[in-house]
Coordinates of C-alpha atoms in Angstrom, one line a residue:
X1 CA 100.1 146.4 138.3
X2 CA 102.3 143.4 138.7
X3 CA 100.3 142.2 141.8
X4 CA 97.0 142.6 139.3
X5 CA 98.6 140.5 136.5
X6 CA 99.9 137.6 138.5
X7 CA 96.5 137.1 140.1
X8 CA 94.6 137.1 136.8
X9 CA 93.7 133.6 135.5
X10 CA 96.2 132.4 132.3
X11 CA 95.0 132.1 128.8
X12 CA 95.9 128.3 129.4
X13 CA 93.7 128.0 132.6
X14 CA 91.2 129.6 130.4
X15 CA 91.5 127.1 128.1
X16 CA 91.1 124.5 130.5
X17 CA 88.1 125.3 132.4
X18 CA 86.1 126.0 129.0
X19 CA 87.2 121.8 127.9
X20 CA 86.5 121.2 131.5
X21 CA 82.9 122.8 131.1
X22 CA 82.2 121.6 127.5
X23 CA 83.3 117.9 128.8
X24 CA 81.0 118.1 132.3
X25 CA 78.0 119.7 129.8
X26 CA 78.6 116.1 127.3
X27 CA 78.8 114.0 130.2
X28 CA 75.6 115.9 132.0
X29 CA 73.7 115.7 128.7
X30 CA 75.0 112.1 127.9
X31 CA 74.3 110.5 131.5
X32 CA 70.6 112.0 131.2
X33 CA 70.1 110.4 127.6
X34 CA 71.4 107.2 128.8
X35 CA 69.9 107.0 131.9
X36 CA 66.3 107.1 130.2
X37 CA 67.3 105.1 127.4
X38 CA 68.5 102.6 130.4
X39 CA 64.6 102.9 131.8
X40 CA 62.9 102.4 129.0
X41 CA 65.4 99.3 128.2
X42 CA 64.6 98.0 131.3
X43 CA 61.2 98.5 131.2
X44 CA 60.7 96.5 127.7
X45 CA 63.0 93.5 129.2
X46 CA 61.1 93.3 132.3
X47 CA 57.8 93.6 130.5
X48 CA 58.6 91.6 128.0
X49 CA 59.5 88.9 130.3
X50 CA 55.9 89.4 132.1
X51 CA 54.2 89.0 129.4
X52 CA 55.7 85.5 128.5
X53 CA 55.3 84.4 131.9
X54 CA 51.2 86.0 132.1
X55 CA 50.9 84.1 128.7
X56 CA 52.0 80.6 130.1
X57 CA 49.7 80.8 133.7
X58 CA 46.9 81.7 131.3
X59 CA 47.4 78.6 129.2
X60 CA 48.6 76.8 132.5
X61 CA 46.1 77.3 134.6
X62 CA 42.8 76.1 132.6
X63 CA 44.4 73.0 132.0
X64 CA 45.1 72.3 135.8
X65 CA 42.1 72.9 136.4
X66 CA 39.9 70.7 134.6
X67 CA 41.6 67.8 136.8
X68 CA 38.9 67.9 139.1
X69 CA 39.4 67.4 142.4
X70 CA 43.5 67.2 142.3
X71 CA 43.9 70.7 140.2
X72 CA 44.9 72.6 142.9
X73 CA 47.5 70.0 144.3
X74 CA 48.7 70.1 140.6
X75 CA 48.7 73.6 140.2
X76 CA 50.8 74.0 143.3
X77 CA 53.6 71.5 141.9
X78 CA 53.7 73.1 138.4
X79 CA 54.4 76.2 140.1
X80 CA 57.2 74.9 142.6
X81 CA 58.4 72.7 139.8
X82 CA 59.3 76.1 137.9
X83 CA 60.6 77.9 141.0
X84 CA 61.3 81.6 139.9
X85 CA 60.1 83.0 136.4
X86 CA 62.6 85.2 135.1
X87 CA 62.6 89.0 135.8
X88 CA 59.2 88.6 138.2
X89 CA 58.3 87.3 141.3
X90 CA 55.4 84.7 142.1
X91 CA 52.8 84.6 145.1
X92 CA 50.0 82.0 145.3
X93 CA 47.0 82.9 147.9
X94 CA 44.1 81.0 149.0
X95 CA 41.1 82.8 149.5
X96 CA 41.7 84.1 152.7
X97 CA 44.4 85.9 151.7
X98 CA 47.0 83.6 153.0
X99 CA 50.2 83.3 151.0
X100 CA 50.8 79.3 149.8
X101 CA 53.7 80.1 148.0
X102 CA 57.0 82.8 147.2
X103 CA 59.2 81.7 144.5
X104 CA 62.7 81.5 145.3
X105 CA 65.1 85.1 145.1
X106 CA 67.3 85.1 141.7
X107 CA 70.5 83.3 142.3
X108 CA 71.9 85.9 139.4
X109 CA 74.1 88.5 141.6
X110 CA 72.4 87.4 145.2
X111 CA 72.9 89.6 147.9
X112 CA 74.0 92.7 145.6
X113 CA 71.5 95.9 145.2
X114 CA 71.9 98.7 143.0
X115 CA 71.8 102.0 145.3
X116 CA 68.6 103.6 145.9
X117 CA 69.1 106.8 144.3
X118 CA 70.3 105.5 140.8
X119 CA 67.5 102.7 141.2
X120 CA 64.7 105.9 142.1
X121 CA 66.4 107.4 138.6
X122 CA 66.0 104.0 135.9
X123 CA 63.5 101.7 137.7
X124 CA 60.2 101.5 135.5
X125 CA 56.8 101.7 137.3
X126 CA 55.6 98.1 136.3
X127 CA 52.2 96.5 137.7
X128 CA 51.8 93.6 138.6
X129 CA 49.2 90.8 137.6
X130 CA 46.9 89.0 139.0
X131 CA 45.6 85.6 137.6
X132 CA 42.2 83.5 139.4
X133 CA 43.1 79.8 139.5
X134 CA 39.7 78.5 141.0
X135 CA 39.6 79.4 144.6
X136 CA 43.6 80.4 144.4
X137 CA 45.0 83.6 143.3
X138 CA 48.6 84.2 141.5
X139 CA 50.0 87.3 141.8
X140 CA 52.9 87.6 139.1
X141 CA 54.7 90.5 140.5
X142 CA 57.4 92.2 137.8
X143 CA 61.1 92.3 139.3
X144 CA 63.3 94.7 138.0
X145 CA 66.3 94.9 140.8
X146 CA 68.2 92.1 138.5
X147 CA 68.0 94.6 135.5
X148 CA 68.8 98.1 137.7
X149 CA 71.6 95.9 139.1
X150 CA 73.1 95.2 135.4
X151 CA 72.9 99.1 134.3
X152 CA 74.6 99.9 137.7
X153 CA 77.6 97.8 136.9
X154 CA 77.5 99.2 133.5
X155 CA 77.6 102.8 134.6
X156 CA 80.1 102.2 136.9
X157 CA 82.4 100.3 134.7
X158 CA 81.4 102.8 132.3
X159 CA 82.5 105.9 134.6
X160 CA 86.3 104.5 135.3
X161 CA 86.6 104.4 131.3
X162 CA 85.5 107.8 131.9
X163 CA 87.5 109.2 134.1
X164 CA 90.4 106.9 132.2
X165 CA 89.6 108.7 129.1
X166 CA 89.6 112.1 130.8
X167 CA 93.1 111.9 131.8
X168 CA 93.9 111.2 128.5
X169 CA 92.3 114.1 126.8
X170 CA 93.5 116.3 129.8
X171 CA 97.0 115.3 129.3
X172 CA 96.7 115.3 125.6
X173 CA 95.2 118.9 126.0
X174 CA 97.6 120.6 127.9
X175 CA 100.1 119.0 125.8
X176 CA 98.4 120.3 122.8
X177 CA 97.8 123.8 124.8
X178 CA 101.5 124.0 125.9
X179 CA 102.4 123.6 122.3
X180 CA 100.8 126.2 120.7
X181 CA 101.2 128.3 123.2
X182 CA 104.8 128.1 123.4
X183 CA 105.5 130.7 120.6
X184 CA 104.1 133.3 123.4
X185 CA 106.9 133.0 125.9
X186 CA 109.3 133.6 122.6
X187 CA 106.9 137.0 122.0
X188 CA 106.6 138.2 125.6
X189 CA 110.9 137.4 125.3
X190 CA 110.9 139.9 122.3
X191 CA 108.8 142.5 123.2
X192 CA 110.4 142.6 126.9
X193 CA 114.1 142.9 124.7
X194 CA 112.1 145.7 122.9
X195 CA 111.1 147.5 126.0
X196 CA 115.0 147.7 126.7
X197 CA 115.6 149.5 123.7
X198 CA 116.9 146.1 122.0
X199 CA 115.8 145.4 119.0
X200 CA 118.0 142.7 117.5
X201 CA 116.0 139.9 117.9
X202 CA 113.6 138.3 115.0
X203 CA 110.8 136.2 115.6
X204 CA 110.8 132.9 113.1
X205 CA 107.3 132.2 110.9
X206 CA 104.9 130.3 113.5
X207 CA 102.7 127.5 112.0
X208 CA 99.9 129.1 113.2
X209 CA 97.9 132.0 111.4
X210 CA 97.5 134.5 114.1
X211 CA 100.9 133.7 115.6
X212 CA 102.5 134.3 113.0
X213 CA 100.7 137.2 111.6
X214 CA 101.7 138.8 114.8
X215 CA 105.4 137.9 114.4
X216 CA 105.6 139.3 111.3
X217 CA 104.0 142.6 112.6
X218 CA 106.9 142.5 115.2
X219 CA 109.6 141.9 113.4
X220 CA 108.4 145.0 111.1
X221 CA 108.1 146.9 113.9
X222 CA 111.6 146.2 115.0
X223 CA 113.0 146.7 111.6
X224 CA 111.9 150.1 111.7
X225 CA 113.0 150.8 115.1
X226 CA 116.3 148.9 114.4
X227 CA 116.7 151.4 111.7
X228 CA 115.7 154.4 113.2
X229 CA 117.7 153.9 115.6
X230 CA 120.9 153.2 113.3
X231 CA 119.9 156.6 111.8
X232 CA 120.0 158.2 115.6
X233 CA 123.5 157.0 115.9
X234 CA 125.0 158.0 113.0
X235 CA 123.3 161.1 113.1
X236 CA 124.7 161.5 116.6
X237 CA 128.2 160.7 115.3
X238 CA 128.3 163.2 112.6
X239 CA 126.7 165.9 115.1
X240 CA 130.3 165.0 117.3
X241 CA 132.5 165.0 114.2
X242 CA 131.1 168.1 113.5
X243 CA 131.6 169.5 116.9
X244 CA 135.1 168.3 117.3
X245 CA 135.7 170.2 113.7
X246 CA 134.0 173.3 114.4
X247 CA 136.0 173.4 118.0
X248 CA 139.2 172.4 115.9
X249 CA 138.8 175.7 114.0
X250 CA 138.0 177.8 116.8
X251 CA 141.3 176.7 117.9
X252 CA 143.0 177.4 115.0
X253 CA 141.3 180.9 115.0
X254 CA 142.4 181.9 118.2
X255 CA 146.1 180.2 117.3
X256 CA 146.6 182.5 114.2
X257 CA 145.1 185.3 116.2
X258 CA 147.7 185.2 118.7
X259 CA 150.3 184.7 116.3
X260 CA 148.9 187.6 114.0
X261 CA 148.8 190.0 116.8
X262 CA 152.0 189.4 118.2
X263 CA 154.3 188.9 115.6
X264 CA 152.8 191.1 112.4
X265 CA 151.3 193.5 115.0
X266 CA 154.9 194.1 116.9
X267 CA 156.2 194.0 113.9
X268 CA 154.5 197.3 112.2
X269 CA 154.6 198.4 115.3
X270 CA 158.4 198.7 115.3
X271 CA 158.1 200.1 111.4
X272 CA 156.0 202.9 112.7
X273 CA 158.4 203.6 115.3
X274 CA 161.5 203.3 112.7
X275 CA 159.5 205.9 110.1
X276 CA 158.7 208.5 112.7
X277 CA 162.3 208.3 113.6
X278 CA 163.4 209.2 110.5
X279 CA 160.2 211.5 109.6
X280 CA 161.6 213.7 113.2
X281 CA 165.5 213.4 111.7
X282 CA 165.0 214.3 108.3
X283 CA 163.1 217.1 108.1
X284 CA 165.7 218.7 106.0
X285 CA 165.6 216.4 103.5
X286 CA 162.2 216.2 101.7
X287 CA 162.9 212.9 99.7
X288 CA 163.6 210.9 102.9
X289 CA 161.5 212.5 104.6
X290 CA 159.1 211.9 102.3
X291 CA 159.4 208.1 102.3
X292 CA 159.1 208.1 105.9
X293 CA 155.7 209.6 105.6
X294 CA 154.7 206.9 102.9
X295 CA 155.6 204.0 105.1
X296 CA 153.8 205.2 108.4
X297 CA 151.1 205.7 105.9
X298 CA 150.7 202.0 104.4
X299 CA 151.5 200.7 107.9
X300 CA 148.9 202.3 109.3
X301 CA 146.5 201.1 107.0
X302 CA 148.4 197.2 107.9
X303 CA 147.2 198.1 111.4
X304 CA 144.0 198.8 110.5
X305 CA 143.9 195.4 108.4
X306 CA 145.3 193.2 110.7
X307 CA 142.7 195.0 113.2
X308 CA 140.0 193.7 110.5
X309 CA 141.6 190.3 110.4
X310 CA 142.0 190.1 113.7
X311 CA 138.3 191.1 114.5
X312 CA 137.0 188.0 112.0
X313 CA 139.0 185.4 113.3
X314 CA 137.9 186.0 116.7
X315 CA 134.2 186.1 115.6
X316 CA 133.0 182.2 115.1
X317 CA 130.4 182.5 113.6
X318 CA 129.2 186.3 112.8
X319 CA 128.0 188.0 109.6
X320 CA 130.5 187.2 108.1
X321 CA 129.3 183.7 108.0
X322 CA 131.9 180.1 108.0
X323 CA 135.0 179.7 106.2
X324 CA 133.8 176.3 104.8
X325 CA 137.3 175.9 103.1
X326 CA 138.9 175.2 106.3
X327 CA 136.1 173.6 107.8
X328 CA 136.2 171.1 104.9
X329 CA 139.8 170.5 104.7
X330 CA 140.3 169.9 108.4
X331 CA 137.2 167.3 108.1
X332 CA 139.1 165.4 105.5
X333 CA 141.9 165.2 107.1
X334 CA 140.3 163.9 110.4
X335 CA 138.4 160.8 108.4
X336 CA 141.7 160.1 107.0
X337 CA 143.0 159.4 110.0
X338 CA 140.1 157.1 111.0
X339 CA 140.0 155.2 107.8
X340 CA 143.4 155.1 106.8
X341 CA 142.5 152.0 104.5
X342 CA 141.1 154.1 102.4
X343 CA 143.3 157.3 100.1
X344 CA 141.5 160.4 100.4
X345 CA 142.3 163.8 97.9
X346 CA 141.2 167.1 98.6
X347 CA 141.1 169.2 96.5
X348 CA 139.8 172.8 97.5
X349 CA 139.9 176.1 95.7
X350 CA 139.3 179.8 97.2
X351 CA 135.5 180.5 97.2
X352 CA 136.8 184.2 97.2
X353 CA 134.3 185.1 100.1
X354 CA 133.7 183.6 103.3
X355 CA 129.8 181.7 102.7
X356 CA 126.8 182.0 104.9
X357 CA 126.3 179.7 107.9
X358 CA 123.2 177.9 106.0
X359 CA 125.5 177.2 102.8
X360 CA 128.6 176.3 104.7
X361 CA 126.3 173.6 106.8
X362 CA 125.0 172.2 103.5
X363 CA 128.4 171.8 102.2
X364 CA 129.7 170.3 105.2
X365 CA 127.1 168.2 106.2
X366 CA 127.2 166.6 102.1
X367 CA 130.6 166.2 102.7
X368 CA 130.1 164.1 105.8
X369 CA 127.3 162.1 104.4
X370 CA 129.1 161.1 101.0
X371 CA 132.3 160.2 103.4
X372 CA 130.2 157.9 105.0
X373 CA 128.5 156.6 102.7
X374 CA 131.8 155.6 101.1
X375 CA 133.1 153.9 104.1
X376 CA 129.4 152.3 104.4
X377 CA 128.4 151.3 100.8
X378 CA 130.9 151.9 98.3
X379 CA 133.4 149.3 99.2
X380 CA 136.3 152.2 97.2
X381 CA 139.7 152.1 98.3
X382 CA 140.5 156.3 97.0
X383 CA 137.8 159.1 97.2
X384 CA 138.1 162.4 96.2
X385 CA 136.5 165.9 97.4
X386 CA 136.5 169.3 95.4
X387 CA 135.6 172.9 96.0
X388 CA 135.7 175.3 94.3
X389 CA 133.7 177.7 91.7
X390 CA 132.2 176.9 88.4
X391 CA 130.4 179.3 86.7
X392 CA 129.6 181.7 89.5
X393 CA 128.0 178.5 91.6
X394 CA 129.6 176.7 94.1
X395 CA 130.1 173.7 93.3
X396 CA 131.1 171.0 95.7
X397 CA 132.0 166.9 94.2
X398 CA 132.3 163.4 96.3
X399 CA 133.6 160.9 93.6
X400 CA 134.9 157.5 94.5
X401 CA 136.0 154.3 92.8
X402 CA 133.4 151.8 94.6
X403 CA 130.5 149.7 93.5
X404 CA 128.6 152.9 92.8
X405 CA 124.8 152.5 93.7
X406 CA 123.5 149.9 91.3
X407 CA 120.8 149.4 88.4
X408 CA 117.7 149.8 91.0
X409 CA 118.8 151.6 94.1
X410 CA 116.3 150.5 97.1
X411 CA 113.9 152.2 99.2
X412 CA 115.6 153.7 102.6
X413 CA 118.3 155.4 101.6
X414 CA 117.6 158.5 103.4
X415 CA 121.2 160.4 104.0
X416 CA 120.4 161.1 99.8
X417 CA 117.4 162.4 100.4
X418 CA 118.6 164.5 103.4
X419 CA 120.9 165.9 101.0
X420 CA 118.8 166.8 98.5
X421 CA 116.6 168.2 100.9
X422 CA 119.4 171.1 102.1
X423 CA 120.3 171.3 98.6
X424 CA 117.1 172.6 97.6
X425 CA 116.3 174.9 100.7
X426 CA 119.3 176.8 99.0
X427 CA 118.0 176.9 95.4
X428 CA 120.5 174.6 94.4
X429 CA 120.8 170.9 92.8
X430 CA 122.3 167.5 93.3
X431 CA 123.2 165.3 90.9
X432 CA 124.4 161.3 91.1
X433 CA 126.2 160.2 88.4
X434 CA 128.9 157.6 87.3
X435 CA 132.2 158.4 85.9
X436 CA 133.8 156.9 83.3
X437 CA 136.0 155.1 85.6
X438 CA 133.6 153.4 87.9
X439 CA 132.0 154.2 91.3
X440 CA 130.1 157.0 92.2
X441 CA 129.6 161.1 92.0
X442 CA 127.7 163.1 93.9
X443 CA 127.5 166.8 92.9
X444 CA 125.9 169.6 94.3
X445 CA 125.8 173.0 92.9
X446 CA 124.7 176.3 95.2
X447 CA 124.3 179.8 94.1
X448 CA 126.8 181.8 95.7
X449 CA 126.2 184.8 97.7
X450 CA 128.7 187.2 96.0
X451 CA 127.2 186.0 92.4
X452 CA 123.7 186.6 93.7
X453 CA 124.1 190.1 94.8
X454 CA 126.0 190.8 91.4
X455 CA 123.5 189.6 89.6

């Protein structure tokens, strides 16, 4: 794929070999029109000059003549007084065909010929004349090699302002070309950035229409990203702080578990032991004896409780669902000790029965998003969580002292709507409000399981 792309041709050699084209099509086109404009230039200067000299042998020739017998000798020195007519050649011949006379060659450029292909390409087809003097003939022969001559040297000083002008526009074109395409090495720089999974770089607002109609669809493109990515973190972050409190927990479980078992447990164990003792020694004496029976009785049913307690606390997650009071206090008193710039209360009252996984998550997970939205957005210095029951609900508050969320809360603020989402998978509600005091509430109230079933 990389061998394929570095052997395809540029958008800039593109560029250039469309000018070149377009240029070598004008110049094709223009060298065709000039060269039969040339022709037909040449063709009226050399007959015009014809013409002129036809005109004065007609007039000059009937008046040599009618000298008698010295016309001829005049002639002859009329026509070697002029020497050459412009733009044609002259012949005198006797009537035997033999030539008397051949003007001169044209002093104008002696010795210098256009070349034969470019004089096959603008030399006009001109015939020449023949004029009776008496027993002479005059042939006035058109001569248009001074004329090809002259466009020749045209052309060619012509070309080399060509080709000068060419290297102009070319350098002007690849400076132009290198200029606007420069904001396409910036974009190939982005998009490669992108491909890393970077997306912090923002393309600036090109001059160009298309240029920077695509940088703004980058840059919108890497907003979203940027954020999404943002989201992916601190959703990551909150899955870990939730780990590390769940496994916290655990711990403490299995910590009271141990202690539970070994010092209660021994504990009743050596009561028992004490009250069948005395139940064995006091058989004569009813009340005591009596007594005895009542204590191995209630510490029996301790056992049996303990056993019970026991049992839950090393379950992590049965049916009997999260004890989100722990789970909530031990969270608050882990971000305290991450953002100890900020005073934390928590306040958290018994929920009287251990909540289903589902509603303990929601709580949890509110808890965690209004905590970091504080630390985010609020700009507070004290926030304040609370648990507990209201009116058979469970009701659970985040209240702050920040900036609160303002008149018109923007678009993007989706740890709210995640909230509200749980929230209402759980038939309950969420409320934002503002206490009297400044900052922010949010309240969420969720139907709890005990009050359900009573109801």
């Amino acid at each position: 794929m990389t061998d394929r792309l570095h052997h395809t041709p540029s958008l800039k050699a593109h560029i250039s070999l469309v000018l070149t084209a377009l240029i070598a099509v004008m110049m094709a086109v223009t060298a065709v029109v000039w060269m039969r404009e040339t022709r037909n230039a040449i063709h009226e200067e050399v007959e015009a000059a014809t013409r002129v000299a036809e005109q004065w042998l007609n007039v000059l020739i009937p008046e040599t003549l009618a000298d008698g017998p010295q016309a001829r000798e005049r002639l002859m020195h009329h026509l070697e007084a002029v020497g050459r007519i412009r733009a044609n050649r002259l012949e005198v011949f006797d009537s035997l065909g033999g030539r008397l006379y051949l003007s001169p060659d044209s002093p104008y450029k002696a010795g210098r010929f256009a070349p034969d292909g470019f004089a096959r390409w603008v030399e006009p087809t001109v015939a020449p004349r023949n004029l009776p003097a008496g027993e002479l003939t005059i042939v006035l022969t058109p001569d248009t090699s001074r004329a090809v001559l002259d466009a020749w040297d045209k052309l060619t000083a012509a070309l080399g302002w060509a080709v000068a002008l060419l290297m102009l526009i070319w350098l002007a074109t690849r400076f132009a070309i290198n200029r606007a395409l420069a904001p396409v090495a910036e974009i190939h720089s982005a998009l490669e950035r992108s491909a890393q999974g970077r997306f912090d770089l923002r393309l600036p607002e090109y001059p160009t229409r298309e240029l920077a109609l695509l940088a703004r669809s980058y840059n919108r493109l890497a907003d979203s990203l940027d954020q999404s990515l943002a989201e992916n973190a601190r959703l990551e972050h909150d899955q870990a702080l939730a780990h590390a409190v769940q496994l916290r927990l655990e711990q403490e479980r299995r910590l009271i578990a141990r202690e539970l078992h070994d010092e209660l447990g021994q504990g009743i164990t050596a009561v028992r032991a004490i009250a069948g003792a005395i139940i064995q020694r006091s058989t004569d004496q009813p009340g005591l004896n009596g007594s005895a029976q009542a204590i191995l009785a209630m510490t029996g049913q301790m056992q049996e409780g303990v056993r019970t307690i026991l049992q839950r606390l090393r379950t992590s997650t049965g049916d009997d669902g999260l004890h989100v009071e722990e789970a909530i206090r031990s969270y608050c008193e882990l971000w305290a000790r991450h953002h100890g710039d900020i005073e934390i209360q928590c306040t958290i009252e018994p929920l009287a029965q251990a909540v289903s996984d589902a509603v303990g998550l929601t709580i949890l997970r509110m808890v965690q998003e209004s905590l970091t939205n504080v630390v985010r957005h609020a700009r507070a210095s004290r926030v304040e969580v609370r648990l507990g029951l209201r009116d058979g609900d469970i009701e659970i508050e985040v209240i702050d002292n920040g900036c609160g969320l303002g008149e018109n809360p923007g678009p993007g603020r989706y740890g709210l709507m995640g909230m509200r989402e749980r929230v209402a998978e759980l038939h309950g509600r969420l409320e934002l409000c503002r206490p009297p005091q400044g900052g922010l509430c949010v309240r969420a109230r969720l139907p709890h399981p005990l009050h359900t079933e009573q109801g």
